[in-house]
Amino acid sequence: TGTARVLLSAQELHRIEPGEILVCEATSPNWTPAFGKISACVCDAGGTLTHASIVSREYRIPCVVGVGIATTAIKDGDVIEVDGSNGVIRIVERA
């Protein structure tokens, strides 16, 4: 559970604060530095072998990919809960 930070490009990575949850369309290697700061990751696209899934496992943080509408349904500053084991995201409180 944490504050969502919705980013649409890697150029916005400077906006991530420690403990926030990264919400994005997808990640690639240039997103990797964020994984040292975030508490979870949620992506619109992806599957079990995509960059976000693999790097999240390495950093031992929850990750849900293939959501499809995460970057539109979740707003910057929303408090969300990410259950990586069951692939569930819950909006706890709107910003």
mmCIF file with all atom_site columns, C-alpha atoms in Angstrom:
data_model
loop_
_atom_site.group_PDB
_atom_site.id
_atom_site.type_symbol
_atom_site.label_atom_id
_atom_site.label_alt_id
_atom_site.label_comp_id
_atom_site.label_asym_id
_atom_site.label_entity_id
_atom_site.label_seq_id
_atom_site.pdbx_PDB_ins_code
_atom_site.Cartn_x
_atom_site.Cartn_y
_atom_site.Cartn_z
_atom_site.occupancy
_atom_site.B_iso_or_equiv
_atom_site.pdbx_formal_charge
_atom_site.auth_seq_id
_atom_site.auth_comp_id
_atom_site.auth_asym_id
_atom_site.auth_atom_id
_atom_site.pdbx_PDB_model_num
ATOM 1  C CA . THR A 1 1  ? 0.000  0.000   0.000   1.00 0.00 ? 1  THR A CA 1
ATOM 2  C CA . GLY A 1 2  ? 1.324  3.424   -0.925  1.00 0.00 ? 2  GLY A CA 1
ATOM 3  C CA . THR A 1 3  ? 0.954  6.592   -2.924  1.00 0.00 ? 3  THR A CA 1
ATOM 4  C CA . ALA A 1 4  ? 0.661  6.156   -6.687  1.00 0.00 ? 4  ALA A CA 1
ATOM 5  C CA . ARG A 1 5  ? 3.000  8.060   -8.999  1.00 0.00 ? 5  ARG A CA 1
ATOM 6  C CA . VAL A 1 6  ? 1.687  7.930   -12.555 1.00 0.00 ? 6  VAL A CA 1
ATOM 7  C CA . LEU A 1 7  ? 4.476  8.404   -15.103 1.00 0.00 ? 7  LEU A CA 1
ATOM 8  C CA . LEU A 1 8  ? 4.080  8.367   -18.864 1.00 0.00 ? 8  LEU A CA 1
ATOM 9  C CA . SER A 1 9  ? 7.784  8.388   -19.768 1.00 0.00 ? 9  SER A CA 1
ATOM 10 C CA . ALA A 1 10 ? 11.186 7.646   -18.267 1.00 0.00 ? 10 ALA A CA 1
ATOM 11 C CA . GLN A 1 11 ? 11.961 11.371  -18.460 1.00 0.00 ? 11 GLN A CA 1
ATOM 12 C CA . GLU A 1 12 ? 9.610  11.779  -15.472 1.00 0.00 ? 12 GLU A CA 1
ATOM 13 C CA . LEU A 1 13 ? 11.557 9.398   -13.186 1.00 0.00 ? 13 LEU A CA 1
ATOM 14 C CA . HIS A 1 14 ? 12.824 12.350  -11.129 1.00 0.00 ? 14 HIS A CA 1
ATOM 15 C CA . ARG A 1 15 ? 9.255  12.673  -9.755  1.00 0.00 ? 15 ARG A CA 1
ATOM 16 C CA . ILE A 1 16 ? 9.408  9.288   -7.944  1.00 0.00 ? 16 ILE A CA 1
ATOM 17 C CA . GLU A 1 17 ? 9.800  9.526   -4.168  1.00 0.00 ? 17 GLU A CA 1
ATOM 18 C CA . PRO A 1 18 ? 10.990 6.618   -2.002  1.00 0.00 ? 18 PRO A CA 1
ATOM 19 C CA . GLY A 1 19 ? 8.167  4.222   -1.126  1.00 0.00 ? 19 GLY A CA 1
ATOM 20 C CA . GLU A 1 20 ? 5.794  5.361   -3.862  1.00 0.00 ? 20 GLU A CA 1
ATOM 21 C CA . ILE A 1 21 ? 4.119  2.947   -6.270  1.00 0.00 ? 21 ILE A CA 1
ATOM 22 C CA . LEU A 1 22 ? 5.112  3.341   -9.909  1.00 0.00 ? 22 LEU A CA 1
ATOM 23 C CA . VAL A 1 23 ? 2.149  3.322   -12.297 1.00 0.00 ? 23 VAL A CA 1
ATOM 24 C CA . CYS A 1 24 ? 3.136  3.411   -15.973 1.00 0.00 ? 24 CYS A CA 1
ATOM 25 C CA . GLU A 1 25 ? 2.368  2.035   -19.421 1.00 0.00 ? 25 GLU A CA 1
ATOM 26 C CA . ALA A 1 26 ? 5.423  -0.293  -19.387 1.00 0.00 ? 26 ALA A CA 1
ATOM 27 C CA . THR A 1 27 ? 9.069  -0.241  -18.366 1.00 0.00 ? 27 THR A CA 1
ATOM 28 C CA . SER A 1 28 ? 12.360 -0.841  -20.167 1.00 0.00 ? 28 SER A CA 1
ATOM 29 C CA . PRO A 1 29 ? 15.986 -0.844  -18.967 1.00 0.00 ? 29 PRO A CA 1
ATOM 30 C CA . ASN A 1 30 ? 16.100 2.959   -18.614 1.00 0.00 ? 30 ASN A CA 1
ATOM 31 C CA . TRP A 1 31 ? 13.371 2.677   -15.917 1.00 0.00 ? 31 TRP A CA 1
ATOM 32 C CA . THR A 1 32 ? 15.496 0.343   -13.745 1.00 0.00 ? 32 THR A CA 1
ATOM 33 C CA . PRO A 1 33 ? 16.861 3.060   -11.365 1.00 0.00 ? 33 PRO A CA 1
ATOM 34 C CA . ALA A 1 34 ? 13.293 3.661   -10.123 1.00 0.00 ? 34 ALA A CA 1
ATOM 35 C CA . PHE A 1 35 ? 13.032 0.101   -8.800  1.00 0.00 ? 35 PHE A CA 1
ATOM 36 C CA . GLY A 1 36 ? 15.495 0.923   -6.022  1.00 0.00 ? 36 GLY A CA 1
ATOM 37 C CA . LYS A 1 37 ? 13.056 3.542   -4.696  1.00 0.00 ? 37 LYS A CA 1
ATOM 38 C CA . ILE A 1 38 ? 9.548  2.208   -5.325  1.00 0.00 ? 38 ILE A CA 1
ATOM 39 C CA . SER A 1 39 ? 7.484  -0.116  -3.140  1.00 0.00 ? 39 SER A CA 1
ATOM 40 C CA . ALA A 1 40 ? 5.492  -1.658  -6.028  1.00 0.00 ? 40 ALA A CA 1
ATOM 41 C CA . CYS A 1 41 ? 4.935  -1.412  -9.787  1.00 0.00 ? 41 CYS A CA 1
ATOM 42 C CA . VAL A 1 42 ? 1.746  -1.406  -11.877 1.00 0.00 ? 42 VAL A CA 1
ATOM 43 C CA . CYS A 1 43 ? 1.839  -1.430  -15.702 1.00 0.00 ? 43 CYS A CA 1
ATOM 44 C CA . ASP A 1 44 ? -0.807 -1.116  -18.406 1.00 0.00 ? 44 ASP A CA 1
ATOM 45 C CA . ALA A 1 45 ? 1.021  -3.623  -20.626 1.00 0.00 ? 45 ALA A CA 1
ATOM 46 C CA . GLY A 1 46 ? 3.141  -6.677  -20.081 1.00 0.00 ? 46 GLY A CA 1
ATOM 47 C CA . GLY A 1 47 ? 3.272  -10.261 -18.953 1.00 0.00 ? 47 GLY A CA 1
ATOM 48 C CA . THR A 1 48 ? 5.399  -12.528 -16.786 1.00 0.00 ? 48 THR A CA 1
ATOM 49 C CA . LEU A 1 49 ? 8.514  -12.092 -18.925 1.00 0.00 ? 49 LEU A CA 1
ATOM 50 C CA . THR A 1 50 ? 8.398  -8.326  -19.420 1.00 0.00 ? 50 THR A CA 1
ATOM 51 C CA . HIS A 1 51 ? 10.957 -5.938  -17.966 1.00 0.00 ? 51 HIS A CA 1
ATOM 52 C CA . ALA A 1 52 ? 8.749  -4.746  -15.076 1.00 0.00 ? 52 ALA A CA 1
ATOM 53 C CA . SER A 1 53 ? 7.954  -8.308  -13.977 1.00 0.00 ? 53 SER A CA 1
ATOM 54 C CA . ILE A 1 54 ? 11.554 -9.493  -14.064 1.00 0.00 ? 54 ILE A CA 1
ATOM 55 C CA . VAL A 1 55 ? 13.072 -6.441  -12.357 1.00 0.00 ? 55 VAL A CA 1
ATOM 56 C CA . SER A 1 56 ? 10.335 -6.419  -9.689  1.00 0.00 ? 56 SER A CA 1
ATOM 57 C CA . ARG A 1 57 ? 11.166 -10.022 -8.839  1.00 0.00 ? 57 ARG A CA 1
ATOM 58 C CA . GLU A 1 58 ? 14.856 -9.101  -8.545  1.00 0.00 ? 58 GLU A CA 1
ATOM 59 C CA . TYR A 1 59 ? 14.038 -6.209  -6.204  1.00 0.00 ? 59 TYR A CA 1
ATOM 60 C CA . ARG A 1 60 ? 11.403 -8.299  -4.367  1.00 0.00 ? 60 ARG A CA 1
ATOM 61 C CA . ILE A 1 61 ? 8.616  -5.799  -4.814  1.00 0.00 ? 61 ILE A CA 1
ATOM 62 C CA . PRO A 1 62 ? 5.002  -6.489  -5.825  1.00 0.00 ? 62 PRO A CA 1
ATOM 63 C CA . CYS A 1 63 ? 4.180  -5.994  -9.491  1.00 0.00 ? 63 CYS A CA 1
ATOM 64 C CA . VAL A 1 64 ? 0.996  -6.272  -11.536 1.00 0.00 ? 64 VAL A CA 1
ATOM 65 C CA . VAL A 1 65 ? 1.290  -5.987  -15.328 1.00 0.00 ? 65 VAL A CA 1
ATOM 66 C CA . GLY A 1 66 ? -1.216 -6.206  -18.161 1.00 0.00 ? 66 GLY A CA 1
ATOM 67 C CA . VAL A 1 67 ? -3.733 -4.012  -16.344 1.00 0.00 ? 67 VAL A CA 1
ATOM 68 C CA . GLY A 1 68 ? -4.656 -2.124  -19.516 1.00 0.00 ? 68 GLY A CA 1
ATOM 69 C CA . ILE A 1 69 ? -6.152 0.962   -17.821 1.00 0.00 ? 69 ILE A CA 1
ATOM 70 C CA . ALA A 1 70 ? -3.875 1.634   -14.850 1.00 0.00 ? 70 ALA A CA 1
ATOM 71 C CA . THR A 1 71 ? -2.545 4.980   -16.119 1.00 0.00 ? 71 THR A CA 1
ATOM 72 C CA . THR A 1 72 ? -6.069 6.272   -16.711 1.00 0.00 ? 72 THR A CA 1
ATOM 73 C CA . ALA A 1 73 ? -7.935 4.713   -13.757 1.00 0.00 ? 73 ALA A CA 1
ATOM 74 C CA . ILE A 1 74 ? -5.276 5.525   -11.147 1.00 0.00 ? 74 ILE A CA 1
ATOM 75 C CA . LYS A 1 75 ? -4.444 9.174   -10.546 1.00 0.00 ? 75 LYS A CA 1
ATOM 76 C CA . ASP A 1 76 ? -1.233 10.715  -9.255  1.00 0.00 ? 76 ASP A CA 1
ATOM 77 C CA . GLY A 1 77 ? -1.428 10.766  -5.466  1.00 0.00 ? 77 GLY A CA 1
ATOM 78 C CA . ASP A 1 78 ? -4.098 8.067   -5.070  1.00 0.00 ? 78 ASP A CA 1
ATOM 79 C CA . VAL A 1 79 ? -3.362 5.618   -2.270  1.00 0.00 ? 79 VAL A CA 1
ATOM 80 C CA . ILE A 1 80 ? -3.426 2.131   -3.763  1.00 0.00 ? 80 ILE A CA 1
ATOM 81 C CA . GLU A 1 81 ? -2.831 -1.427  -2.624  1.00 0.00 ? 81 GLU A CA 1
ATOM 82 C CA . VAL A 1 82 ? -0.927 -3.804  -4.905  1.00 0.00 ? 82 VAL A CA 1
ATOM 83 C CA . ASP A 1 83 ? -1.308 -7.559  -4.412  1.00 0.00 ? 83 ASP A CA 1
ATOM 84 C CA . GLY A 1 84 ? 1.315  -8.999  -6.734  1.00 0.00 ? 84 GLY A CA 1
ATOM 85 C CA . SER A 1 85 ? 0.547  -12.595 -5.778  1.00 0.00 ? 85 SER A CA 1
ATOM 86 C CA . ASN A 1 86 ? -3.060 -12.371 -6.941  1.00 0.00 ? 86 ASN A CA 1
ATOM 87 C CA . GLY A 1 87 ? -2.703 -9.649  -9.596  1.00 0.00 ? 87 GLY A CA 1
ATOM 88 C CA . VAL A 1 88 ? -5.060 -7.260  -7.818  1.00 0.00 ? 88 VAL A CA 1
ATOM 89 C CA . ILE A 1 89 ? -4.860 -3.484  -7.443  1.00 0.00 ? 89 ILE A CA 1
ATOM 90 C CA . ARG A 1 90 ? -7.251 -1.673  -5.136  1.00 0.00 ? 90 ARG A CA 1
ATOM 91 C CA . ILE A 1 91 ? -7.708 2.092   -4.872  1.00 0.00 ? 91 ILE A CA 1
ATOM 92 C CA . VAL A 1 92 ? -7.825 2.758   -1.130  1.00 0.00 ? 92 VAL A CA 1
ATOM 93 C CA . GLU A 1 93 ? -8.196 6.529   -1.222  1.00 0.00 ? 93 GLU A CA 1
ATOM 94 C CA . ARG A 1 94 ? -8.471 9.067   -4.020  1.00 0.00 ? 94 ARG A CA 1
ATOM 95 C CA . ALA A 1 95 ? -6.032 11.989  -4.085  1.00 0.00 ? 95 ALA A CA 1
#
